[in-house]
Amino acid sequence: MQASAKLGITITISQVGNEAPDTGTAAISATERTNEWKPSFSVDEDGLLHQLRVTLVQALDSCMPKTTSGGLQLSSPQNSQIPILQECIDAITEHQRLLSLMKGDWAKGLLPQSGVRAEYTVQRIRELAEGTCLRNYDYLGSVEGYGKGNKKWSSELPTDSHLLLYLFCAFLEHPKWMLHVDPTAYVGAQYSRNPLFLGVLPPKERFPEKYVAVLSGVPSVLHPGACILAVGKQSTPVFALYWDKKPQFSLQGRTALWDSILLLCYKIKIGYGGFVRGMHLSSSALGFLPVLDPEKEDC
């Protein structure tokens, strides 16, 4: 809303995790109506943001400098609008992806459920963030007090184990939680090195030599260069790690999630040169290696 206000567009968007109204509204101040790319909206929030983003992308394209056949770059009178337009587009993208993440729609197949109420996901993340070392973590998924005591954990909600693995995968795909950045652009040309597949595997004819995957259920195929972490859909989840075309570990219990993530990162370190989806585990955006290689304490 702050970013759009800089463009003279007033919109009202519900906070992610709150009960959203049926419709969102947008209006343009009278002094700003001279800009043709600033329309007025009165649609649902998802539709509003989608339409606004499309309009802003078109406006941004029209503001970009044009190059003549002789290589001369022509400036546009609206070049000063480029940073403001880009800021608003990034804000919309971040909001849309955050909402998708909270609703369990971000990567299909990672959660046992096809979708989750964003209200629950936001509340549970806040509870898990209290204190240190996730003191409220319950791997079995018994969530006390959800909905002010009227609702408790059920098979319609992800266990903490499933939810945290889902968020871990989202962090791998969007380092530093930069949700507005296209994952392929963030790592540049290195993206194809040890790609990361989430939820489902690609068609068999498109498998790379080496890849990392996090899946729900038993993998349908195992490749020599694959490292796969698979989690069961049951409420007491079982985590299984596969590499070298065979199962290596099967873990269950309170520490299974953490052990599985550590083993996955360790395998990436020793078997994949520390790279996953073109990014090194020691990069500032991830910073995982200090966990695997803690500095030795002075005796």
PDB file of C-alpha atoms in Angstrom:
ATOM      1  CA  MET A   1       0.000   0.000   0.000  1.00  0.00           C
ATOM      2  CA  GLN A   2       2.929   2.320   0.741  1.00  0.00           C
ATOM      3  CA  ALA A   3       4.558   1.568  -2.611  1.00  0.00           C
ATOM      4  CA  SER A   4       1.359   2.171  -4.567  1.00  0.00           C
ATOM      5  CA  ALA A   5       0.759   5.418  -2.675  1.00  0.00           C
ATOM      6  CA  LYS A   6       3.981   6.787  -4.184  1.00  0.00           C
ATOM      7  CA  LEU A   7       2.296   6.369  -7.565  1.00  0.00           C
ATOM      8  CA  GLY A   8      -0.843   8.143  -6.421  1.00  0.00           C
ATOM      9  CA  ILE A   9      -2.784   4.854  -6.151  1.00  0.00           C
ATOM     10  CA  THR A  10      -4.706   4.187  -2.952  1.00  0.00           C
ATOM     11  CA  ILE A  11      -5.453   0.516  -2.299  1.00  0.00           C
ATOM     12  CA  THR A  12      -6.575  -1.451   0.733  1.00  0.00           C
ATOM     13  CA  ILE A  13      -5.071  -4.926   1.109  1.00  0.00           C
ATOM     14  CA  SER A  14      -5.666  -7.298   4.028  1.00  0.00           C
ATOM     15  CA  GLN A  15      -2.690  -8.400   6.088  1.00  0.00           C
ATOM     16  CA  VAL A  16      -1.624 -11.959   5.264  1.00  0.00           C
ATOM     17  CA  GLY A  17      -3.153 -14.304   7.817  1.00  0.00           C
ATOM     18  CA  ASN A  18      -6.090 -12.080   8.711  1.00  0.00           C
ATOM     19  CA  GLU A  19      -9.614 -12.782   7.613  1.00  0.00           C
ATOM     20  CA  ALA A  20      -9.791 -10.986   4.257  1.00  0.00           C
ATOM     21  CA  PRO A  21     -12.871  -9.054   3.185  1.00  0.00           C
ATOM     22  CA  ASP A  22     -14.687 -10.216   0.089  1.00  0.00           C
ATOM     23  CA  THR A  23     -13.435  -7.304  -1.968  1.00  0.00           C
ATOM     24  CA  GLY A  24     -10.571  -4.859  -2.062  1.00  0.00           C
ATOM     25  CA  THR A  25     -10.821  -1.315  -3.333  1.00  0.00           C
ATOM     26  CA  ALA A  26      -8.558   1.092  -5.148  1.00  0.00           C
ATOM     27  CA  ALA A  27      -8.982   4.690  -6.137  1.00  0.00           C
ATOM     28  CA  ILE A  28      -6.969   7.342  -7.923  1.00  0.00           C
ATOM     29  CA  SER A  29      -6.660  10.871  -6.621  1.00  0.00           C
ATOM     30  CA  ALA A  30      -8.022  13.486  -9.029  1.00  0.00           C
ATOM     31  CA  THR A  31      -4.624  15.141  -9.541  1.00  0.00           C
ATOM     32  CA  GLU A  32      -3.117  11.889 -10.788  1.00  0.00           C
ATOM     33  CA  ARG A  33      -5.711  10.961 -13.391  1.00  0.00           C
ATOM     34  CA  THR A  34      -3.666  12.477 -16.218  1.00  0.00           C
ATOM     35  CA  ASN A  35      -1.483   9.341 -16.319  1.00  0.00           C
ATOM     36  CA  GLU A  36      -3.182   6.813 -18.563  1.00  0.00           C
ATOM     37  CA  TRP A  37      -1.474   3.832 -16.915  1.00  0.00           C
ATOM     38  CA  LYS A  38      -3.054   4.610 -13.524  1.00  0.00           C
ATOM     39  CA  PRO A  39      -6.499   2.982 -13.712  1.00  0.00           C
ATOM     40  CA  SER A  40      -9.143   2.729 -10.996  1.00  0.00           C
ATOM     41  CA  PHE A  41      -9.951  -0.695  -9.528  1.00  0.00           C
ATOM     42  CA  SER A  42     -12.868  -2.225  -7.659  1.00  0.00           C
ATOM     43  CA  VAL A  43     -12.345  -5.998  -7.672  1.00  0.00           C
ATOM     44  CA  ASP A  44     -11.355  -8.773  -5.286  1.00  0.00           C
ATOM     45  CA  GLU A  45      -7.911  -8.468  -3.720  1.00  0.00           C
ATOM     46  CA  ASP A  46      -6.243 -11.208  -5.773  1.00  0.00           C
ATOM     47  CA  GLY A  47      -7.705  -9.807  -8.967  1.00  0.00           C
ATOM     48  CA  LEU A  48      -6.820  -6.267  -7.943  1.00  0.00           C
ATOM     49  CA  LEU A  49      -3.174  -7.099  -7.333  1.00  0.00           C
ATOM     50  CA  HIS A  50      -2.886  -9.164 -10.504  1.00  0.00           C
ATOM     51  CA  GLN A  51      -4.433  -6.440 -12.650  1.00  0.00           C
ATOM     52  CA  LEU A  52      -2.401  -3.704 -10.967  1.00  0.00           C
ATOM     53  CA  ARG A  53       0.828  -5.647 -11.453  1.00  0.00           C
ATOM     54  CA  VAL A  54       0.111  -6.249 -15.152  1.00  0.00           C
ATOM     55  CA  THR A  55      -0.616  -2.551 -15.625  1.00  0.00           C
ATOM     56  CA  LEU A  56       2.560  -1.489 -13.808  1.00  0.00           C
ATOM     57  CA  VAL A  57       4.724  -3.933 -15.775  1.00  0.00           C
ATOM     58  CA  GLN A  58       3.356  -2.463 -19.010  1.00  0.00           C
ATOM     59  CA  ALA A  59       4.012   1.037 -17.692  1.00  0.00           C
ATOM     60  CA  LEU A  60       7.546   0.089 -16.688  1.00  0.00           C
ATOM     61  CA  ASP A  61       8.219  -1.293 -20.143  1.00  0.00           C
ATOM     62  CA  SER A  62       7.032   1.925 -21.749  1.00  0.00           C
ATOM     63  CA  CYS A  63       9.347   3.944 -19.476  1.00  0.00           C
ATOM     64  CA  MET A  64      12.463   1.933 -20.262  1.00  0.00           C
ATOM     65  CA  PRO A  65      15.036   3.619 -22.540  1.00  0.00           C
ATOM     66  CA  LYS A  66      14.699   2.645 -26.193  1.00  0.00           C
ATOM     67  CA  THR A  67      17.664   1.906 -28.460  1.00  0.00           C
ATOM     68  CA  THR A  68      17.699   3.002 -32.107  1.00  0.00           C
ATOM     69  CA  SER A  69      19.039   0.894 -34.978  1.00  0.00           C
ATOM     70  CA  GLY A  70      22.304   2.842 -34.740  1.00  0.00           C
ATOM     71  CA  GLY A  71      22.747   1.882 -31.108  1.00  0.00           C
ATOM     72  CA  LEU A  72      21.738   5.299 -29.763  1.00  0.00           C
ATOM     73  CA  GLN A  73      19.771   5.042 -26.520  1.00  0.00           C
ATOM     74  CA  LEU A  74      16.759   7.330 -26.314  1.00  0.00           C
ATOM     75  CA  SER A  75      15.660   8.468 -22.890  1.00  0.00           C
ATOM     76  CA  SER A  76      12.007   8.557 -21.877  1.00  0.00           C
ATOM     77  CA  PRO A  77      10.483  11.561 -20.113  1.00  0.00           C
ATOM     78  CA  GLN A  78       9.148   9.148 -17.491  1.00  0.00           C
ATOM     79  CA  ASN A  79      12.512   7.560 -16.611  1.00  0.00           C
ATOM     80  CA  SER A  80      12.255   8.993 -13.111  1.00  0.00           C
ATOM     81  CA  GLN A  81       9.233   6.760 -12.556  1.00  0.00           C
ATOM     82  CA  ILE A  82      11.181   3.531 -13.144  1.00  0.00           C
ATOM     83  CA  PRO A  83      12.424   2.990  -9.544  1.00  0.00           C
ATOM     84  CA  ILE A  84       8.974   3.779  -8.117  1.00  0.00           C
ATOM     85  CA  LEU A  85       7.234   1.444 -10.560  1.00  0.00           C
ATOM     86  CA  GLN A  86       9.732  -1.335  -9.840  1.00  0.00           C
ATOM     87  CA  GLU A  87       9.294  -0.884  -6.079  1.00  0.00           C
ATOM     88  CA  CYS A  88       5.546  -1.304  -6.384  1.00  0.00           C
ATOM     89  CA  ILE A  89       5.863  -4.343  -8.681  1.00  0.00           C
ATOM     90  CA  ASP A  90       8.288  -5.969  -6.214  1.00  0.00           C
ATOM     91  CA  ALA A  91       5.940  -5.265  -3.315  1.00  0.00           C
ATOM     92  CA  ILE A  92       3.008  -6.856  -5.140  1.00  0.00           C
ATOM     93  CA  THR A  93       5.084  -9.916  -6.097  1.00  0.00           C
ATOM     94  CA  GLU A  94       6.288 -10.328  -2.516  1.00  0.00           C
ATOM     95  CA  HIS A  95       2.765 -10.085  -1.133  1.00  0.00           C
ATOM     96  CA  GLN A  96       1.392 -12.582  -3.651  1.00  0.00           C
ATOM     97  CA  ARG A  97       4.130 -15.133  -2.988  1.00  0.00           C
ATOM     98  CA  LEU A  98       3.897 -14.689   0.777  1.00  0.00           C
ATOM     99  CA  LEU A  99       0.151 -15.312   0.639  1.00  0.00           C
ATOM    100  CA  SER A 100       0.706 -18.373  -1.562  1.00  0.00           C
ATOM    101  CA  LEU A 101       3.342 -19.629   0.894  1.00  0.00           C
ATOM    102  CA  MET A 102       1.038 -19.216   3.890  1.00  0.00           C
ATOM    103  CA  LYS A 103      -1.827 -20.980   2.093  1.00  0.00           C
ATOM    104  CA  GLY A 104       0.348 -24.000   1.258  1.00  0.00           C
ATOM    105  CA  ASP A 105       0.097 -23.280  -2.466  1.00  0.00           C
ATOM    106  CA  TRP A 106       3.706 -22.213  -2.994  1.00  0.00           C
ATOM    107  CA  ALA A 107       5.049 -25.697  -3.859  1.00  0.00           C
ATOM    108  CA  LYS A 108       2.394 -28.333  -4.382  1.00  0.00           C
ATOM    109  CA  GLY A 109       3.184 -31.762  -2.953  1.00  0.00           C
ATOM    110  CA  LEU A 110       5.365 -30.724  -0.022  1.00  0.00           C
ATOM    111  CA  LEU A 111       2.516 -30.576   2.476  1.00  0.00           C
ATOM    112  CA  PRO A 112       0.130 -33.504   3.019  1.00  0.00           C
ATOM    113  CA  GLN A 113      -2.770 -31.100   2.490  1.00  0.00           C
ATOM    114  CA  SER A 114      -3.729 -29.528  -0.822  1.00  0.00           C
ATOM    115  CA  GLY A 115      -4.148 -26.197   0.932  1.00  0.00           C
ATOM    116  CA  VAL A 116      -4.009 -24.588   4.374  1.00  0.00           C
ATOM    117  CA  ARG A 117      -5.755 -21.611   5.928  1.00  0.00           C
ATOM    118  CA  ALA A 118      -3.265 -18.757   5.928  1.00  0.00           C
ATOM    119  CA  GLU A 119      -4.660 -17.679   9.297  1.00  0.00           C
ATOM    120  CA  TYR A 120      -3.459 -20.929  10.849  1.00  0.00           C
ATOM    121  CA  THR A 121      -0.036 -20.900   9.178  1.00  0.00           C
ATOM    122  CA  VAL A 122       0.719 -17.336  10.273  1.00  0.00           C
ATOM    123  CA  GLN A 123      -0.416 -18.020  13.835  1.00  0.00           C
ATOM    124  CA  ARG A 124       1.633 -21.211  14.113  1.00  0.00           C
ATOM    125  CA  ILE A 125       4.778 -19.579  12.700  1.00  0.00           C
ATOM    126  CA  ARG A 126       4.437 -16.812  15.295  1.00  0.00           C
ATOM    127  CA  GLU A 127       4.091 -19.401  18.050  1.00  0.00           C
ATOM    128  CA  LEU A 128       7.131 -21.318  16.835  1.00  0.00           C
ATOM    129  CA  ALA A 129       9.124 -18.080  16.700  1.00  0.00           C
ATOM    130  CA  GLU A 130       8.618 -17.399  20.395  1.00  0.00           C
ATOM    131  CA  GLY A 131      11.703 -17.750  22.573  1.00  0.00           C
ATOM    132  CA  THR A 132      14.712 -19.672  21.291  1.00  0.00           C
ATOM    133  CA  CYS A 133      15.248 -23.053  19.629  1.00  0.00           C
ATOM    134  CA  LEU A 134      11.572 -23.403  18.671  1.00  0.00           C
ATOM    135  CA  ARG A 135      10.503 -24.262  22.202  1.00  0.00           C
ATOM    136  CA  ASN A 136       6.885 -24.653  21.074  1.00  0.00           C
ATOM    137  CA  TYR A 137       7.793 -27.197  18.390  1.00  0.00           C
ATOM    138  CA  ASP A 138       5.620 -30.336  18.477  1.00  0.00           C
ATOM    139  CA  TYR A 139       6.606 -32.839  15.813  1.00  0.00           C
ATOM    140  CA  LEU A 140       3.331 -34.748  16.218  1.00  0.00           C
ATOM    141  CA  GLY A 141       1.331 -31.657  15.368  1.00  0.00           C
ATOM    142  CA  SER A 142      -0.774 -31.283  18.504  1.00  0.00           C
ATOM    143  CA  VAL A 143      -1.505 -27.583  18.430  1.00  0.00           C
ATOM    144  CA  GLU A 144      -3.178 -26.449  21.633  1.00  0.00           C
ATOM    145  CA  GLY A 145      -5.350 -23.366  21.636  1.00  0.00           C
ATOM    146  CA  TYR A 146      -5.769 -22.900  17.890  1.00  0.00           C
ATOM    147  CA  GLY A 147      -8.911 -20.886  17.322  1.00  0.00           C
ATOM    148  CA  LYS A 148      -9.125 -19.911  21.041  1.00  0.00           C
ATOM    149  CA  GLY A 149      -9.601 -23.470  22.167  1.00  0.00           C
ATOM    150  CA  ASN A 150     -12.346 -24.298  19.702  1.00  0.00           C
ATOM    151  CA  LYS A 151     -10.045 -26.054  17.259  1.00  0.00           C
ATOM    152  CA  LYS A 152      -7.131 -28.399  17.781  1.00  0.00           C
ATOM    153  CA  TRP A 153      -4.772 -30.022  15.369  1.00  0.00           C
ATOM    154  CA  SER A 154      -6.347 -32.312  12.774  1.00  0.00           C
ATOM    155  CA  SER A 155      -5.326 -34.024   9.564  1.00  0.00           C
ATOM    156  CA  GLU A 156      -6.473 -30.889   7.741  1.00  0.00           C
ATOM    157  CA  LEU A 157      -3.489 -29.006   9.201  1.00  0.00           C
ATOM    158  CA  PRO A 158       0.221 -29.687   8.648  1.00  0.00           C
ATOM    159  CA  THR A 159       2.253 -30.998  11.552  1.00  0.00           C
ATOM    160  CA  ASP A 160       5.082 -28.771  12.736  1.00  0.00           C
ATOM    161  CA  SER A 161       7.499 -31.184  11.042  1.00  0.00           C
ATOM    162  CA  HIS A 162       5.808 -30.790   7.672  1.00  0.00           C
ATOM    163  CA  LEU A 163       5.393 -27.034   8.066  1.00  0.00           C
ATOM    164  CA  LEU A 164       9.033 -26.376   8.975  1.00  0.00           C
ATOM    165  CA  LEU A 165      10.361 -28.569   6.161  1.00  0.00           C
ATOM    166  CA  TYR A 166       8.089 -26.650   3.778  1.00  0.00           C
ATOM    167  CA  LEU A 167       9.507 -23.335   5.050  1.00  0.00           C
ATOM    168  CA  PHE A 168      13.072 -24.659   4.829  1.00  0.00           C
ATOM    169  CA  CYS A 169      12.505 -25.476   1.161  1.00  0.00           C
ATOM    170  CA  ALA A 170      11.033 -22.022   0.583  1.00  0.00           C
ATOM    171  CA  PHE A 171      14.163 -20.483   2.093  1.00  0.00           C
ATOM    172  CA  LEU A 172      16.376 -22.561  -0.227  1.00  0.00           C
ATOM    173  CA  GLU A 173      14.371 -21.298  -3.188  1.00  0.00           C
ATOM    174  CA  HIS A 174      14.196 -17.704  -1.931  1.00  0.00           C
ATOM    175  CA  PRO A 175      17.388 -16.991   0.068  1.00  0.00           C
ATOM    176  CA  LYS A 176      17.115 -14.179   2.609  1.00  0.00           C
ATOM    177  CA  TRP A 177      13.336 -14.488   2.096  1.00  0.00           C
ATOM    178  CA  MET A 178      13.614 -12.282  -1.005  1.00  0.00           C
ATOM    179  CA  LEU A 179      10.261 -13.473  -2.303  1.00  0.00           C
ATOM    180  CA  HIS A 180      10.038 -10.786  -4.972  1.00  0.00           C
ATOM    181  CA  VAL A 181      13.200 -12.052  -6.737  1.00  0.00           C
ATOM    182  CA  ASP A 182      12.883 -14.651  -9.470  1.00  0.00           C
ATOM    183  CA  PRO A 183      14.902 -17.655  -8.176  1.00  0.00           C
ATOM    184  CA  THR A 184      16.484 -18.192 -11.592  1.00  0.00           C
ATOM    185  CA  ALA A 185      17.708 -14.605 -11.693  1.00  0.00           C
ATOM    186  CA  TYR A 186      19.094 -14.647  -8.166  1.00  0.00           C
ATOM    187  CA  VAL A 187      21.795 -17.197  -8.920  1.00  0.00           C
ATOM    188  CA  GLY A 188      22.421 -16.252 -12.539  1.00  0.00           C
ATOM    189  CA  ALA A 189      24.142 -18.659 -14.902  1.00  0.00           C
ATOM    190  CA  GLN A 190      24.945 -21.087 -12.063  1.00  0.00           C
ATOM    191  CA  TYR A 191      21.249 -21.915 -11.574  1.00  0.00           C
ATOM    192  CA  SER A 192      21.487 -25.181 -13.506  1.00  0.00           C
ATOM    193  CA  ARG A 193      24.191 -26.549 -11.190  1.00  0.00           C
ATOM    194  CA  ASN A 194      22.590 -29.176  -8.933  1.00  0.00           C
ATOM    195  CA  PRO A 195      19.015 -27.905  -9.397  1.00  0.00           C
ATOM    196  CA  LEU A 196      16.454 -28.248  -6.632  1.00  0.00           C
ATOM    197  CA  PHE A 197      13.145 -29.997  -7.323  1.00  0.00           C
ATOM    198  CA  LEU A 198      10.325 -29.533  -4.810  1.00  0.00           C
ATOM    199  CA  GLY A 199       7.151 -31.585  -4.476  1.00  0.00           C
ATOM    200  CA  VAL A 200       7.440 -33.386  -7.814  1.00  0.00           C
ATOM    201  CA  LEU A 201      10.197 -34.495 -10.150  1.00  0.00           C
ATOM    202  CA  PRO A 202      10.427 -33.218 -13.746  1.00  0.00           C
ATOM    203  CA  PRO A 203       9.758 -35.442 -16.782  1.00  0.00           C
ATOM    204  CA  LYS A 204      12.322 -38.246 -16.995  1.00  0.00           C
ATOM    205  CA  GLU A 205      13.812 -36.929 -20.230  1.00  0.00           C
ATOM    206  CA  ARG A 206      14.808 -33.683 -18.497  1.00  0.00           C
ATOM    207  CA  PHE A 207      16.761 -35.040 -15.538  1.00  0.00           C
ATOM    208  CA  PRO A 208      20.171 -33.424 -15.051  1.00  0.00           C
ATOM    209  CA  GLU A 209      23.253 -35.394 -14.105  1.00  0.00           C
ATOM    210  CA  LYS A 210      22.966 -34.328 -10.452  1.00  0.00           C
ATOM    211  CA  TYR A 211      20.055 -32.836  -8.591  1.00  0.00           C
ATOM    212  CA  VAL A 212      18.571 -32.385  -5.116  1.00  0.00           C
ATOM    213  CA  ALA A 213      14.898 -33.001  -4.401  1.00  0.00           C
ATOM    214  CA  VAL A 214      12.482 -32.785  -1.485  1.00  0.00           C
ATOM    215  CA  LEU A 215       9.355 -34.840  -2.060  1.00  0.00           C
ATOM    216  CA  SER A 216       6.281 -36.133  -0.274  1.00  0.00           C
ATOM    217  CA  GLY A 217       6.052 -39.915  -0.282  1.00  0.00           C
ATOM    218  CA  VAL A 218       8.335 -42.514  -1.823  1.00  0.00           C
ATOM    219  CA  PRO A 219      10.138 -41.310  -4.979  1.00  0.00           C
ATOM    220  CA  SER A 220       8.937 -43.007  -8.144  1.00  0.00           C
ATOM    221  CA  VAL A 221      12.439 -43.168  -9.625  1.00  0.00           C
ATOM    222  CA  LEU A 222      16.010 -43.000  -8.327  1.00  0.00           C
ATOM    223  CA  HIS A 223      18.892 -41.704 -10.406  1.00  0.00           C
ATOM    224  CA  PRO A 224      22.623 -42.182  -9.761  1.00  0.00           C
ATOM    225  CA  GLY A 225      23.185 -38.455  -9.268  1.00  0.00           C
ATOM    226  CA  ALA A 226      20.073 -37.775  -7.182  1.00  0.00           C
ATOM    227  CA  CYS A 227      19.935 -36.802  -3.532  1.00  0.00           C
ATOM    228  CA  ILE A 228      16.342 -36.994  -2.330  1.00  0.00           C
ATOM    229  CA  LEU A 229      14.712 -36.194   0.993  1.00  0.00           C
ATOM    230  CA  ALA A 230      11.243 -37.733   1.139  1.00  0.00           C
ATOM    231  CA  VAL A 231       8.736 -37.174   3.933  1.00  0.00           C
ATOM    232  CA  GLY A 232       5.672 -39.276   4.605  1.00  0.00           C
ATOM    233  CA  LYS A 233       2.206 -37.768   4.761  1.00  0.00           C
ATOM    234  CA  GLN A 234       1.201 -39.360   8.068  1.00  0.00           C
ATOM    235  CA  SER A 235       0.820 -37.320  11.263  1.00  0.00           C
ATOM    236  CA  THR A 236       3.937 -38.970  12.710  1.00  0.00           C
ATOM    237  CA  PRO A 237       6.117 -38.251   9.690  1.00  0.00           C
ATOM    238  CA  VAL A 238       8.903 -40.524   8.535  1.00  0.00           C
ATOM    239  CA  PHE A 239      11.852 -38.863   6.795  1.00  0.00           C
ATOM    240  CA  ALA A 240      13.858 -40.903   4.296  1.00  0.00           C
ATOM    241  CA  LEU A 241      17.043 -39.923   2.484  1.00  0.00           C
ATOM    242  CA  TYR A 242      18.101 -41.502  -0.799  1.00  0.00           C
ATOM    243  CA  TRP A 243      21.317 -41.271  -2.761  1.00  0.00           C
ATOM    244  CA  ASP A 244      23.445 -43.648  -4.828  1.00  0.00           C
ATOM    245  CA  LYS A 245      20.132 -45.109  -6.054  1.00  0.00           C
ATOM    246  CA  LYS A 246      19.163 -46.562  -2.666  1.00  0.00           C
ATOM    247  CA  PRO A 247      17.667 -45.529   0.683  1.00  0.00           C
ATOM    248  CA  GLN A 248      20.316 -44.446   3.176  1.00  0.00           C
ATOM    249  CA  PHE A 249      18.391 -43.281   6.257  1.00  0.00           C
ATOM    250  CA  SER A 250      14.876 -43.550   7.622  1.00  0.00           C
ATOM    251  CA  LEU A 251      14.213 -41.254  10.575  1.00  0.00           C
ATOM    252  CA  GLN A 252      11.252 -40.796  12.877  1.00  0.00           C
ATOM    253  CA  GLY A 253      10.659 -38.925  16.110  1.00  0.00           C
ATOM    254  CA  ARG A 254      11.151 -35.484  17.596  1.00  0.00           C
ATOM    255  CA  THR A 255      14.600 -34.847  16.073  1.00  0.00           C
ATOM    256  CA  ALA A 256      13.912 -36.501  12.705  1.00  0.00           C
ATOM    257  CA  LEU A 257      13.277 -33.199  10.895  1.00  0.00           C
ATOM    258  CA  TRP A 258      16.516 -31.613  12.127  1.00  0.00           C
ATOM    259  CA  ASP A 259      18.586 -34.746  11.531  1.00  0.00           C
ATOM    260  CA  SER A 260      17.211 -35.029   8.000  1.00  0.00           C
ATOM    261  CA  ILE A 261      17.969 -31.399   7.126  1.00  0.00           C
ATOM    262  CA  LEU A 262      21.503 -31.699   8.523  1.00  0.00           C
ATOM    263  CA  LEU A 263      22.132 -34.917   6.617  1.00  0.00           C
ATOM    264  CA  LEU A 264      20.781 -33.359   3.418  1.00  0.00           C
ATOM    265  CA  CYS A 265      23.071 -30.321   3.781  1.00  0.00           C
ATOM    266  CA  TYR A 266      26.030 -32.543   4.646  1.00  0.00           C
ATOM    267  CA  LYS A 267      25.432 -34.666   1.537  1.00  0.00           C
ATOM    268  CA  ILE A 268      25.223 -31.494  -0.587  1.00  0.00           C
ATOM    269  CA  LYS A 269      28.510 -30.373   0.932  1.00  0.00           C
ATOM    270  CA  ILE A 270      30.488 -33.585   0.333  1.00  0.00           C
ATOM    271  CA  GLY A 271      28.768 -34.926  -2.771  1.00  0.00           C
ATOM    272  CA  TYR A 272      27.795 -31.776  -4.661  1.00  0.00           C
ATOM    273  CA  GLY A 273      30.624 -29.404  -3.845  1.00  0.00           C
ATOM    274  CA  GLY A 274      28.370 -27.515  -1.471  1.00  0.00           C
ATOM    275  CA  PHE A 275      26.186 -26.242  -4.320  1.00  0.00           C
ATOM    276  CA  VAL A 276      22.413 -26.530  -4.585  1.00  0.00           C
ATOM    277  CA  ARG A 277      20.443 -24.727  -7.329  1.00  0.00           C
ATOM    278  CA  GLY A 278      23.670 -22.946  -8.246  1.00  0.00           C
ATOM    279  CA  MET A 279      24.215 -21.400  -4.816  1.00  0.00           C
ATOM    280  CA  HIS A 280      26.857 -22.462  -2.294  1.00  0.00           C
ATOM    281  CA  LEU A 281      25.734 -23.361   1.197  1.00  0.00           C
ATOM    282  CA  SER A 282      28.332 -20.995   2.622  1.00  0.00           C
ATOM    283  CA  SER A 283      26.976 -17.988   0.700  1.00  0.00           C
ATOM    284  CA  SER A 284      25.798 -15.047   2.777  1.00  0.00           C
ATOM    285  CA  ALA A 285      22.277 -15.654   1.505  1.00  0.00           C
ATOM    286  CA  LEU A 286      22.149 -19.148   3.043  1.00  0.00           C
ATOM    287  CA  GLY A 287      24.943 -19.400   5.606  1.00  0.00           C
ATOM    288  CA  PHE A 288      24.469 -23.097   6.394  1.00  0.00           C
ATOM    289  CA  LEU A 289      28.084 -24.289   6.525  1.00  0.00           C
ATOM    290  CA  PRO A 290      28.866 -22.760   9.945  1.00  0.00           C
ATOM    291  CA  VAL A 291      26.286 -25.193  11.311  1.00  0.00           C
ATOM    292  CA  LEU A 292      28.062 -28.145   9.690  1.00  0.00           C
ATOM    293  CA  ASP A 293      31.570 -26.838  10.432  1.00  0.00           C
ATOM    294  CA  PRO A 294      31.357 -25.033  13.789  1.00  0.00           C
ATOM    295  CA  GLU A 295      34.491 -23.337  14.909  1.00  0.00           C
ATOM    296  CA  LYS A 296      36.410 -25.389  17.445  1.00  0.00           C
ATOM    297  CA  GLU A 297      36.264 -23.951  20.905  1.00  0.00           C
ATOM    298  CA  ASP A 298      39.531 -23.155  22.600  1.00  0.00           C
ATOM    299  CA  CYS A 299      40.417 -25.778  25.143  1.00  0.00           C
TER     300      CYS A 299
END
